[in-house]
């Protein structure tokens, strides 16, 4: 039993080991394997069609049995391939069949499309001598339309050739098919597949409205068939330009005009496709109708209004957020800029350089505790040359808590010292108690005396400080 299985397996592998698969275009040629050449093979060459036809002999004792099979001492070729040559080729050796080639024929034709009643022009080569036609569903049957050397027998039903230009006027579906231009030896020069399509119109009438479907621009009289979108069967509406008298859904609502057919009023069941065909049955026009209800328009308007409202709300929200952000940025920038006091350079003596901390609104004639400066410096203010260089200390105040001004950055000059006629009074000495409880550097001012500021923890009444360039009198002359 094992020996029998091995024998069958070897025979099967031997029969299929040399199988070659080839693909070739229609009208071309294919070379068979060298193992079947006449010097090596004197047996039979068989062909089995892939469509299930009968097996036939192509070569016997090195001689061809088909005129398209070209046999020589070095090769075997099959020329002018057609769809019927698709199948399996095998040789008979020692009483056994050995598969050598599996062939598949491809359709490599040039595809050309036209609409109903359009014209076609195609330039051919000077080597073309014949024009053959075959229907798209039966390529095995061919019809010779044109012969360059025998123009009297040409068939003009599907065009003619003049000066190497092939023309067909007003094509229809009857012209669909394959057109083969062959040379003198009947070999294929070029191949064309022509497809003619119908024109398509679209209509969207409203319920209870009027619908006019125009006829194709040429041809007729027309036979009209109607098919609903939800049905598979077609309904005859018009035949050879006249309304079909049998009762149908269009009875009493349809009329034939000079330029088409009119349906009034339109109903929901009228949604579908109207087909216009000529006397030969060629499809010239497909009119696709979609009836629209009034509710569809209302729904569309509501959706558009809702989208517009939503977009408006989004825009308003974005604008409000942008305004708030701008206000916050401006407030933060104003607060930052308000604390910075700029002292302009003048010819008059200036006071010490202060930090950017807010200046207290009330000053006392005697120094009290106040926050320390980050980097205190001592600046001496010299009097004018005409005055003696003397240092005058302000008198001690008799009232510790004098009445405070309601809104002032500096006290009046009467509290600072004597009038300008008596010379410039020296500024009070700022001790360590003025700025911090810890030991800090001391500095003393000469010139105009400024009262010290009360401590931040003082219980004395204070008012809000208004920062403005108008109060910066240090940058202006008196």
GROMACS .gro file of C-alpha atoms in nm:
model
  478
    1UNK     CA    1   0.000   0.000   0.000
    2UNK     CA    2   0.281   0.238   0.084
    3UNK     CA    3   0.451   0.166  -0.248
    4UNK     CA    4   0.129   0.250  -0.433
    5UNK     CA    5   0.093   0.587  -0.255
    6UNK     CA    6   0.452   0.677  -0.331
    7UNK     CA    7   0.402   0.590  -0.697
    8UNK     CA    8   0.087   0.803  -0.725
    9UNK     CA    9   0.252   1.095  -0.548
   10UNK     CA   10   0.554   1.076  -0.777
   11UNK     CA   11   0.336   1.064  -1.086
   12UNK     CA   12   0.133   1.363  -0.969
   13UNK     CA   13   0.439   1.568  -0.882
   14UNK     CA   14   0.603   1.474  -1.209
   15UNK     CA   15   0.298   1.576  -1.406
   16UNK     CA   16   0.263   1.916  -1.236
   17UNK     CA   17   0.623   2.003  -1.161
   18UNK     CA   18   0.682   2.148  -1.507
   19UNK     CA   19   0.355   2.350  -1.522
   20UNK     CA   20   0.413   2.708  -1.631
   21UNK     CA   21   0.151   2.984  -1.583
   22UNK     CA   22   0.140   3.260  -1.841
   23UNK     CA   23  -0.074   3.573  -1.901
   24UNK     CA   24  -0.100   3.735  -2.241
   25UNK     CA   25  -0.310   4.009  -2.401
   26UNK     CA   26  -0.575   3.948  -2.659
   27UNK     CA   27  -0.423   3.938  -3.010
   28UNK     CA   28  -0.068   3.881  -2.888
   29UNK     CA   29   0.139   3.558  -2.900
   30UNK     CA   30   0.286   3.321  -2.643
   31UNK     CA   31   0.584   3.089  -2.652
   32UNK     CA   32   0.536   2.736  -2.521
   33UNK     CA   33   0.805   2.570  -2.303
   34UNK     CA   34   1.114   2.435  -2.484
   35UNK     CA   35   1.050   2.082  -2.359
   36UNK     CA   36   0.780   2.038  -2.621
   37UNK     CA   37   0.998   2.143  -2.917
   38UNK     CA   38   0.998   1.889  -3.204
   39UNK     CA   39   1.363   1.777  -3.160
   40UNK     CA   40   1.282   1.673  -2.802
   41UNK     CA   41   0.916   1.583  -2.837
   42UNK     CA   42   0.758   1.380  -3.113
   43UNK     CA   43   0.439   1.325  -2.917
   44UNK     CA   44   0.106   1.501  -2.909
   45UNK     CA   45   0.030   1.853  -2.784
   46UNK     CA   46  -0.317   1.880  -2.633
   47UNK     CA   47  -0.524   2.184  -2.538
   48UNK     CA   48  -0.811   2.182  -2.287
   49UNK     CA   49  -1.023   2.505  -2.281
   50UNK     CA   50  -1.091   2.662  -1.944
   51UNK     CA   51  -1.460   2.704  -2.032
   52UNK     CA   52  -1.510   2.330  -2.029
   53UNK     CA   53  -1.496   2.264  -2.402
   54UNK     CA   54  -1.358   1.954  -2.575
   55UNK     CA   55  -0.988   1.878  -2.569
   56UNK     CA   56  -0.820   1.907  -2.910
   57UNK     CA   57  -0.483   1.829  -3.065
   58UNK     CA   58  -0.261   2.124  -3.160
   59UNK     CA   59   0.055   1.940  -3.267
   60UNK     CA   60   0.135   1.579  -3.369
   61UNK     CA   61   0.476   1.437  -3.473
   62UNK     CA   62   0.619   1.792  -3.474
   63UNK     CA   63   0.355   1.929  -3.711
   64UNK     CA   64   0.100   2.199  -3.627
   65UNK     CA   65  -0.270   2.119  -3.645
   66UNK     CA   66  -0.378   2.485  -3.598
   67UNK     CA   67  -0.280   2.759  -3.846
   68UNK     CA   68  -0.205   2.997  -3.560
   69UNK     CA   69   0.053   2.758  -3.410
   70UNK     CA   70   0.401   2.838  -3.545
   71UNK     CA   71   0.639   2.539  -3.509
   72UNK     CA   72   1.014   2.554  -3.573
   73UNK     CA   73   1.321   2.362  -3.461
   74UNK     CA   74   1.387   2.606  -3.177
   75UNK     CA   75   1.041   2.718  -3.062
   76UNK     CA   76   0.667   2.663  -3.066
   77UNK     CA   77   0.451   2.976  -3.058
   78UNK     CA   78   0.078   3.035  -3.054
   79UNK     CA   79  -0.016   3.364  -3.225
   80UNK     CA   80  -0.322   3.587  -3.246
   81UNK     CA   81  -0.456   3.484  -2.908
   82UNK     CA   82  -0.826   3.509  -2.836
   83UNK     CA   83  -1.039   3.437  -2.534
   84UNK     CA   84  -1.101   3.085  -2.660
   85UNK     CA   85  -0.727   3.006  -2.627
   86UNK     CA   86  -0.747   3.031  -2.250
   87UNK     CA   87  -0.689   2.695  -2.085
   88UNK     CA   88  -0.429   2.421  -2.015
   89UNK     CA   89  -0.169   2.282  -2.259
   90UNK     CA   90  -0.022   1.932  -2.209
   91UNK     CA   91   0.200   1.685  -2.392
   92UNK     CA   92   0.175   1.306  -2.411
   93UNK     CA   93   0.498   1.127  -2.317
   94UNK     CA   94   0.521   0.750  -2.272
   95UNK     CA   95   0.145   0.729  -2.262
   96UNK     CA   96   0.110   0.988  -1.983
   97UNK     CA   97  -0.007   1.353  -1.992
   98UNK     CA   98   0.233   1.613  -1.859
   99UNK     CA   99   0.095   1.963  -1.801
  100UNK     CA  100   0.332   2.221  -1.944
  101UNK     CA  101   0.137   2.551  -1.964
  102UNK     CA  102  -0.170   2.720  -1.813
  103UNK     CA  103  -0.265   3.026  -2.018
  104UNK     CA  104  -0.489   3.320  -1.926
  105UNK     CA  105  -0.585   3.572  -2.196
  106UNK     CA  106  -0.632   3.931  -2.077
  107UNK     CA  107  -0.844   4.203  -2.233
  108UNK     CA  108  -0.595   4.482  -2.308
  109UNK     CA  109  -0.823   4.680  -2.539
  110UNK     CA  110  -0.826   5.061  -2.530
  111UNK     CA  111  -1.151   5.173  -2.365
  112UNK     CA  112  -1.344   5.461  -2.523
  113UNK     CA  113  -1.672   5.604  -2.382
  114UNK     CA  114  -1.928   5.826  -2.551
  115UNK     CA  115  -2.277   5.953  -2.469
  116UNK     CA  116  -2.586   5.883  -2.672
  117UNK     CA  117  -2.578   6.059  -3.013
  118UNK     CA  118  -2.221   6.182  -2.979
  119UNK     CA  119  -1.959   6.143  -3.254
  120UNK     CA  120  -1.641   5.935  -3.242
  121UNK     CA  121  -1.311   5.989  -3.427
  122UNK     CA  122  -1.008   5.764  -3.395
  123UNK     CA  123  -0.677   5.776  -3.583
  124UNK     CA  124  -0.538   5.441  -3.702
  125UNK     CA  125  -0.193   5.344  -3.831
  126UNK     CA  126  -0.105   5.307  -4.196
  127UNK     CA  127  -0.034   4.937  -4.139
  128UNK     CA  128  -0.399   4.865  -4.062
  129UNK     CA  129  -0.574   4.685  -4.348
  130UNK     CA  130  -0.889   4.544  -4.189
  131UNK     CA  131  -1.148   4.646  -3.930
  132UNK     CA  132  -1.338   4.377  -3.746
  133UNK     CA  133  -1.627   4.407  -3.502
  134UNK     CA  134  -1.744   4.170  -3.229
  135UNK     CA  135  -2.022   4.214  -2.976
  136UNK     CA  136  -1.915   4.259  -2.613
  137UNK     CA  137  -2.096   3.942  -2.506
  138UNK     CA  138  -1.976   3.723  -2.798
  139UNK     CA  139  -1.618   3.789  -2.905
  140UNK     CA  140  -1.587   3.464  -3.098
  141UNK     CA  141  -1.813   3.595  -3.378
  142UNK     CA  142  -1.653   3.875  -3.581
  143UNK     CA  143  -1.779   4.092  -3.866
  144UNK     CA  144  -1.550   4.265  -4.115
  145UNK     CA  145  -1.650   4.630  -4.146
  146UNK     CA  146  -1.369   4.776  -4.352
  147UNK     CA  147  -1.106   4.657  -4.601
  148UNK     CA  148  -0.849   4.905  -4.722
  149UNK     CA  149  -0.806   4.730  -5.056
  150UNK     CA  150  -1.174   4.648  -5.111
  151UNK     CA  151  -1.374   4.961  -5.030
  152UNK     CA  152  -1.683   4.850  -5.223
  153UNK     CA  153  -1.775   4.590  -4.964
  154UNK     CA  154  -1.726   4.812  -4.661
  155UNK     CA  155  -2.003   4.826  -4.400
  156UNK     CA  156  -2.085   5.186  -4.312
  157UNK     CA  157  -2.330   5.104  -4.033
  158UNK     CA  158  -2.056   5.152  -3.774
  159UNK     CA  159  -1.852   5.425  -3.936
  160UNK     CA  160  -1.596   5.441  -4.210
  161UNK     CA  161  -1.224   5.509  -4.253
  162UNK     CA  162  -1.095   5.807  -4.449
  163UNK     CA  163  -0.729   5.911  -4.452
  164UNK     CA  164  -0.649   5.686  -4.159
  165UNK     CA  165  -0.929   5.839  -3.946
  166UNK     CA  166  -1.215   5.619  -3.835
  167UNK     CA  167  -1.542   5.809  -3.773
  168UNK     CA  168  -1.879   5.711  -3.627
  169UNK     CA  169  -2.154   5.973  -3.609
  170UNK     CA  170  -2.433   5.969  -3.351
  171UNK     CA  171  -2.335   5.658  -3.160
  172UNK     CA  172  -2.592   5.449  -2.971
  173UNK     CA  173  -2.578   5.139  -2.753
  174UNK     CA  174  -2.598   4.934  -3.075
  175UNK     CA  175  -2.238   5.043  -3.144
  176UNK     CA  176  -2.106   4.894  -2.818
  177UNK     CA  177  -1.841   4.628  -2.871
  178UNK     CA  178  -1.483   4.550  -2.973
  179UNK     CA  179  -1.320   4.696  -3.284
  180UNK     CA  180  -1.001   4.520  -3.405
  181UNK     CA  181  -0.772   4.680  -3.661
  182UNK     CA  182  -0.557   4.410  -3.824
  183UNK     CA  183  -0.260   4.416  -4.056
  184UNK     CA  184  -0.209   4.241  -4.386
  185UNK     CA  185  -0.113   3.910  -4.217
  186UNK     CA  186  -0.420   3.936  -3.994
  187UNK     CA  187  -0.211   4.013  -3.688
  188UNK     CA  188  -0.366   4.260  -3.444
  189UNK     CA  189  -0.258   4.622  -3.486
  190UNK     CA  190  -0.491   4.791  -3.232
  191UNK     CA  191  -0.804   4.703  -3.038
  192UNK     CA  192  -1.082   4.931  -2.906
  193UNK     CA  193  -1.373   4.871  -2.670
  194UNK     CA  194  -1.650   5.126  -2.728
  195UNK     CA  195  -1.912   5.191  -2.459
  196UNK     CA  196  -2.208   5.426  -2.516
  197UNK     CA  197  -2.384   5.564  -2.207
  198UNK     CA  198  -2.718   5.739  -2.172
  199UNK     CA  199  -2.754   6.099  -2.060
  200UNK     CA  200  -2.878   6.153  -1.704
  201UNK     CA  201  -3.098   6.436  -1.572
  202UNK     CA  202  -3.196   6.501  -1.209
  203UNK     CA  203  -3.521   6.658  -1.085
  204UNK     CA  204  -3.636   6.742  -0.729
  205UNK     CA  205  -3.996   6.873  -0.748
  206UNK     CA  206  -4.212   6.950  -0.446
  207UNK     CA  207  -4.527   6.767  -0.350
  208UNK     CA  208  -4.834   6.910  -0.532
  209UNK     CA  209  -4.599   7.102  -0.761
  210UNK     CA  210  -4.539   7.078  -1.136
  211UNK     CA  211  -4.274   6.862  -1.305
  212UNK     CA  212  -4.158   6.894  -1.667
  213UNK     CA  213  -3.917   6.625  -1.795
  214UNK     CA  214  -3.758   6.736  -2.121
  215UNK     CA  215  -3.698   6.495  -2.408
  216UNK     CA  216  -3.346   6.405  -2.530
  217UNK     CA  217  -3.206   6.673  -2.758
  218UNK     CA  218  -3.222   6.449  -3.069
  219UNK     CA  219  -3.395   6.133  -3.179
  220UNK     CA  220  -3.743   5.999  -3.108
  221UNK     CA  221  -4.027   5.927  -3.093
  222UNK     CA  222  -3.967   5.798  -2.742
  223UNK     CA  223  -4.092   5.511  -2.536
  224UNK     CA  224  -4.091   5.599  -2.165
  225UNK     CA  225  -4.071   5.346  -1.884
  226UNK     CA  226  -4.095   5.435  -1.513
  227UNK     CA  227  -3.950   5.247  -1.216
  228UNK     CA  228  -4.015   5.347  -0.857
  229UNK     CA  229  -3.727   5.356  -0.612
  230UNK     CA  230  -3.897   5.094  -0.393
  231UNK     CA  231  -4.008   4.861  -0.677
  232UNK     CA  232  -3.826   4.631  -0.918
  233UNK     CA  233  -4.085   4.624  -1.198
  234UNK     CA  234  -4.106   4.893  -1.464
  235UNK     CA  235  -4.425   5.071  -1.569
  236UNK     CA  236  -4.494   5.181  -1.927
  237UNK     CA  237  -4.586   5.549  -1.942
  238UNK     CA  238  -4.550   5.636  -2.310
  239UNK     CA  239  -4.493   5.437  -2.631
  240UNK     CA  240  -4.364   5.588  -2.957
  241UNK     CA  241  -4.444   5.938  -2.837
  242UNK     CA  242  -4.800   5.866  -2.718
  243UNK     CA  243  -4.932   5.815  -2.367
  244UNK     CA  244  -5.001   5.460  -2.268
  245UNK     CA  245  -5.379   5.428  -2.238
  246UNK     CA  246  -5.385   5.162  -1.968
  247UNK     CA  247  -5.451   5.289  -1.617
  248UNK     CA  248  -5.145   5.370  -1.409
  249UNK     CA  249  -5.052   5.601  -1.124
  250UNK     CA  250  -5.003   5.897  -1.365
  251UNK     CA  251  -5.350   5.876  -1.519
  252UNK     CA  252  -5.514   6.219  -1.512
  253UNK     CA  253  -5.192   6.395  -1.406
  254UNK     CA  254  -4.964   6.351  -1.707
  255UNK     CA  255  -4.958   6.524  -2.043
  256UNK     CA  256  -4.730   6.513  -2.351
  257UNK     CA  257  -4.581   6.845  -2.462
  258UNK     CA  258  -4.365   6.933  -2.761
  259UNK     CA  259  -4.049   6.937  -2.548
  260UNK     CA  260  -4.126   6.665  -2.295
  261UNK     CA  261  -4.382   6.524  -2.055
  262UNK     CA  262  -4.557   6.718  -1.776
  263UNK     CA  263  -4.681   6.582  -1.444
  264UNK     CA  264  -4.912   6.806  -1.240
  265UNK     CA  265  -4.964   6.776  -0.948
  266UNK     CA  266  -4.667   6.575  -0.827
  267UNK     CA  267  -4.719   6.301  -0.568
  268UNK     CA  268  -4.484   6.120  -0.335
  269UNK     CA  269  -4.507   5.797  -0.538
  270UNK     CA  270  -4.356   5.976  -0.839
  271UNK     CA  271  -4.004   5.938  -0.701
  272UNK     CA  272  -3.810   5.708  -0.932
  273UNK     CA  273  -3.643   5.685  -1.274
  274UNK     CA  274  -3.795   5.763  -1.617
  275UNK     CA  275  -3.616   5.589  -1.907
  276UNK     CA  276  -3.642   5.731  -2.261
  277UNK     CA  277  -3.568   5.476  -2.538
  278UNK     CA  278  -3.570   5.513  -2.915
  279UNK     CA  279  -3.741   5.276  -3.161
  280UNK     CA  280  -3.444   5.038  -3.155
  281UNK     CA  281  -3.460   5.016  -2.777
  282UNK     CA  282  -3.144   5.217  -2.718
  283UNK     CA  283  -3.145   5.405  -2.387
  284UNK     CA  284  -3.108   5.775  -2.457
  285UNK     CA  285  -3.200   5.939  -2.126
  286UNK     CA  286  -3.249   5.851  -1.760
  287UNK     CA  287  -3.447   6.113  -1.566
  288UNK     CA  288  -3.409   6.059  -1.190
  289UNK     CA  289  -3.688   6.223  -0.986
  290UNK     CA  290  -3.682   6.275  -0.609
  291UNK     CA  291  -3.999   6.433  -0.471
  292UNK     CA  292  -3.933   6.662  -0.174
  293UNK     CA  293  -4.186   6.713   0.102
  294UNK     CA  294  -4.254   7.054   0.255
  295UNK     CA  295  -4.145   6.920   0.593
  296UNK     CA  296  -3.800   6.862   0.448
  297UNK     CA  297  -3.767   7.235   0.374
  298UNK     CA  298  -3.890   7.327   0.723
  299UNK     CA  299  -3.643   7.088   0.880
  300UNK     CA  300  -3.366   7.233   0.668
  301UNK     CA  301  -3.453   7.588   0.772
  302UNK     CA  302  -3.467   7.487   1.140
  303UNK     CA  303  -3.128   7.321   1.121
  304UNK     CA  304  -2.975   7.624   0.948
  305UNK     CA  305  -3.128   7.859   1.207
  306UNK     CA  306  -3.003   7.647   1.495
  307UNK     CA  307  -2.653   7.638   1.352
  308UNK     CA  308  -2.657   8.015   1.298
  309UNK     CA  309  -2.776   8.074   1.656
  310UNK     CA  310  -2.510   7.845   1.795
  311UNK     CA  311  -2.240   8.022   1.597
  312UNK     CA  312  -2.366   8.361   1.721
  313UNK     CA  313  -2.358   8.248   2.084
  314UNK     CA  314  -2.008   8.113   2.041
  315UNK     CA  315  -1.891   8.441   1.889
  316UNK     CA  316  -2.049   8.645   2.173
  317UNK     CA  317  -1.890   8.421   2.436
  318UNK     CA  318  -1.550   8.451   2.273
  319UNK     CA  319  -1.581   8.832   2.255
  320UNK     CA  320  -1.681   8.856   2.624
  321UNK     CA  321  -1.392   8.636   2.730
  322UNK     CA  322  -1.152   8.843   2.523
  323UNK     CA  323  -1.278   9.169   2.677
  324UNK     CA  324  -1.244   9.031   3.030
  325UNK     CA  325  -0.892   8.912   2.961
  326UNK     CA  326  -0.801   9.254   2.816
  327UNK     CA  327  -0.944   9.433   3.123
  328UNK     CA  328  -0.749   9.207   3.357
  329UNK     CA  329  -0.429   9.266   3.164
  330UNK     CA  330  -0.481   9.642   3.165
  331UNK     CA  331  -0.560   9.645   3.541
  332UNK     CA  332  -0.250   9.442   3.620
  333UNK     CA  333  -0.037   9.666   3.403
  334UNK     CA  334  -0.185   9.982   3.562
  335UNK     CA  335  -0.121   9.852   3.912
  336UNK     CA  336   0.236   9.770   3.826
  337UNK     CA  337   0.300  10.103   3.660
  338UNK     CA  338   0.128  10.299   3.940
  339UNK     CA  339   0.383  10.191   4.203
  340UNK     CA  340   0.675  10.312   3.999
  341UNK     CA  341   0.754  10.681   4.071
  342UNK     CA  342   0.981  10.855   3.825
  343UNK     CA  343   1.195  11.147   3.931
  344UNK     CA  344   1.297  11.365   3.641
  345UNK     CA  345   1.636  11.528   3.629
  346UNK     CA  346   1.636  11.905   3.697
  347UNK     CA  347   1.883  12.172   3.797
  348UNK     CA  348   1.739  12.181   4.150
  349UNK     CA  349   1.876  11.958   4.425
  350UNK     CA  350   1.695  11.632   4.455
  351UNK     CA  351   1.622  11.411   4.748
  352UNK     CA  352   1.739  11.059   4.812
  353UNK     CA  353   1.650  10.775   4.580
  354UNK     CA  354   1.360  10.576   4.721
  355UNK     CA  355   1.246  10.226   4.641
  356UNK     CA  356   0.920  10.152   4.454
  357UNK     CA  357   0.721  10.101   4.776
  358UNK     CA  358   0.411  10.323   4.811
  359UNK     CA  359   0.479  10.642   5.000
  360UNK     CA  360   0.266  10.705   5.312
  361UNK     CA  361   0.007  10.981   5.288
  362UNK     CA  362   0.075  11.145   5.627
  363UNK     CA  363   0.403  11.268   5.768
  364UNK     CA  364   0.493  11.369   6.124
  365UNK     CA  365   0.743  11.638   6.220
  366UNK     CA  366   0.952  11.387   6.413
  367UNK     CA  367   1.095  11.059   6.288
  368UNK     CA  368   0.907  10.744   6.370
  369UNK     CA  369   0.954  10.381   6.280
  370UNK     CA  370   0.899  10.287   5.913
  371UNK     CA  371   0.996   9.994   5.690
  372UNK     CA  372   1.358   9.972   5.592
  373UNK     CA  373   1.474  10.034   5.239
  374UNK     CA  374   1.633   9.754   5.047
  375UNK     CA  375   1.941   9.951   4.951
  376UNK     CA  376   1.962  10.277   5.154
  377UNK     CA  377   2.209  10.538   5.040
  378UNK     CA  378   2.315  10.874   5.184
  379UNK     CA  379   2.281  11.169   4.953
  380UNK     CA  380   2.387  11.521   5.055
  381UNK     CA  381   2.193  11.809   4.906
  382UNK     CA  382   2.408  12.122   4.888
  383UNK     CA  383   2.254  12.468   4.911
  384UNK     CA  384   2.302  12.727   4.638
  385UNK     CA  385   2.638  12.908   4.625
  386UNK     CA  386   2.491  13.232   4.757
  387UNK     CA  387   2.389  13.074   5.088
  388UNK     CA  388   2.627  12.977   5.362
  389UNK     CA  389   2.703  12.610   5.392
  390UNK     CA  390   2.528  12.550   5.724
  391UNK     CA  391   2.332  12.260   5.855
  392UNK     CA  392   2.006  12.351   6.028
  393UNK     CA  393   1.808  12.097   6.219
  394UNK     CA  394   1.435  12.138   6.237
  395UNK     CA  395   1.291  12.248   6.573
  396UNK     CA  396   1.125  11.988   6.789
  397UNK     CA  397   0.750  11.988   6.746
  398UNK     CA  398   0.537  12.073   7.046
  399UNK     CA  399   0.241  11.868   6.928
  400UNK     CA  400   0.323  11.500   6.876
  401UNK     CA  401   0.005  11.427   6.686
  402UNK     CA  402  -0.082  11.735   6.485
  403UNK     CA  403  -0.394  11.737   6.267
  404UNK     CA  404  -0.337  11.526   5.959
  405UNK     CA  405  -0.417  11.646   5.608
  406UNK     CA  406  -0.695  11.455   5.439
  407UNK     CA  407  -0.510  11.382   5.117
  408UNK     CA  408  -0.143  11.484   5.089
  409UNK     CA  409   0.182  11.320   5.009
  410UNK     CA  410   0.396  11.590   5.184
  411UNK     CA  411   0.325  11.840   5.467
  412UNK     CA  412   0.308  12.216   5.400
  413UNK     CA  413   0.623  12.414   5.395
  414UNK     CA  414   0.531  12.591   5.720
  415UNK     CA  415   0.583  12.266   5.907
  416UNK     CA  416   0.908  12.185   5.738
  417UNK     CA  417   1.115  12.489   5.836
  418UNK     CA  418   1.166  12.863   5.796
  419UNK     CA  419   1.083  13.052   5.480
  420UNK     CA  420   1.317  13.076   5.187
  421UNK     CA  421   1.433  13.418   5.306
  422UNK     CA  422   1.604  13.257   5.604
  423UNK     CA  423   1.786  12.994   5.399
  424UNK     CA  424   1.730  12.627   5.339
  425UNK     CA  425   1.657  12.412   5.638
  426UNK     CA  426   1.829  12.080   5.678
  427UNK     CA  427   1.629  11.759   5.644
  428UNK     CA  428   1.568  11.554   5.958
  429UNK     CA  429   1.814  11.284   6.038
  430UNK     CA  430   1.685  10.937   5.946
  431UNK     CA  431   1.795  10.703   6.218
  432UNK     CA  432   1.773  10.325   6.222
  433UNK     CA  433   1.441  10.353   6.404
  434UNK     CA  434   1.284  10.508   6.097
  435UNK     CA  435   1.325  10.211   5.868
  436UNK     CA  436   1.372   9.899   6.074
  437UNK     CA  437   1.406   9.774   6.424
  438UNK     CA  438   1.736   9.618   6.329
  439UNK     CA  439   2.057   9.806   6.283
  440UNK     CA  440   2.073   9.958   5.937
  441UNK     CA  441   2.299  10.223   5.780
  442UNK     CA  442   2.211  10.581   5.869
  443UNK     CA  443   2.206  10.872   5.629
  444UNK     CA  444   2.134  11.242   5.660
  445UNK     CA  445   1.990  11.492   5.410
  446UNK     CA  446   2.090  11.854   5.373
  447UNK     CA  447   1.864  12.111   5.224
  448UNK     CA  448   1.487  12.098   5.226
  449UNK     CA  449   1.363  11.911   5.531
  450UNK     CA  450   1.110  11.630   5.479
  451UNK     CA  451   0.918  11.491   5.768
  452UNK     CA  452   0.944  11.122   5.825
  453UNK     CA  453   0.660  10.883   5.750
  454UNK     CA  454   0.465  10.713   6.023
  455UNK     CA  455   0.517  10.342   6.072
  456UNK     CA  456   0.293  10.098   5.888
  457UNK     CA  457   0.171   9.970   6.222
  458UNK     CA  458   0.077  10.317   6.347
  459UNK     CA  459  -0.276  10.371   6.465
  460UNK     CA  460  -0.291  10.716   6.312
  461UNK     CA  461  -0.566  10.754   6.055
  462UNK     CA  462  -0.447  10.725   5.695
  463UNK     CA  463  -0.610  10.766   5.356
  464UNK     CA  464  -0.561  10.593   5.020
  465UNK     CA  465  -0.267  10.711   4.814
  466UNK     CA  466  -0.335  10.841   4.466
  467UNK     CA  467  -0.040  10.801   4.232
  468UNK     CA  468  -0.017  11.057   3.958
  469UNK     CA  469   0.241  11.249   3.765
  470UNK     CA  470   0.071  11.570   3.881
  471UNK     CA  471   0.194  11.508   4.240
  472UNK     CA  472   0.549  11.448   4.134
  473UNK     CA  473   0.655  11.803   4.220
  474UNK     CA  474   1.015  11.693   4.257
  475UNK     CA  475   1.045  11.687   3.880
  476UNK     CA  476   0.914  12.045   3.836
  477UNK     CA  477   1.040  12.382   3.954
  478UNK     CA  478   0.857  12.568   4.234
   0.00000   0.00000   0.00000
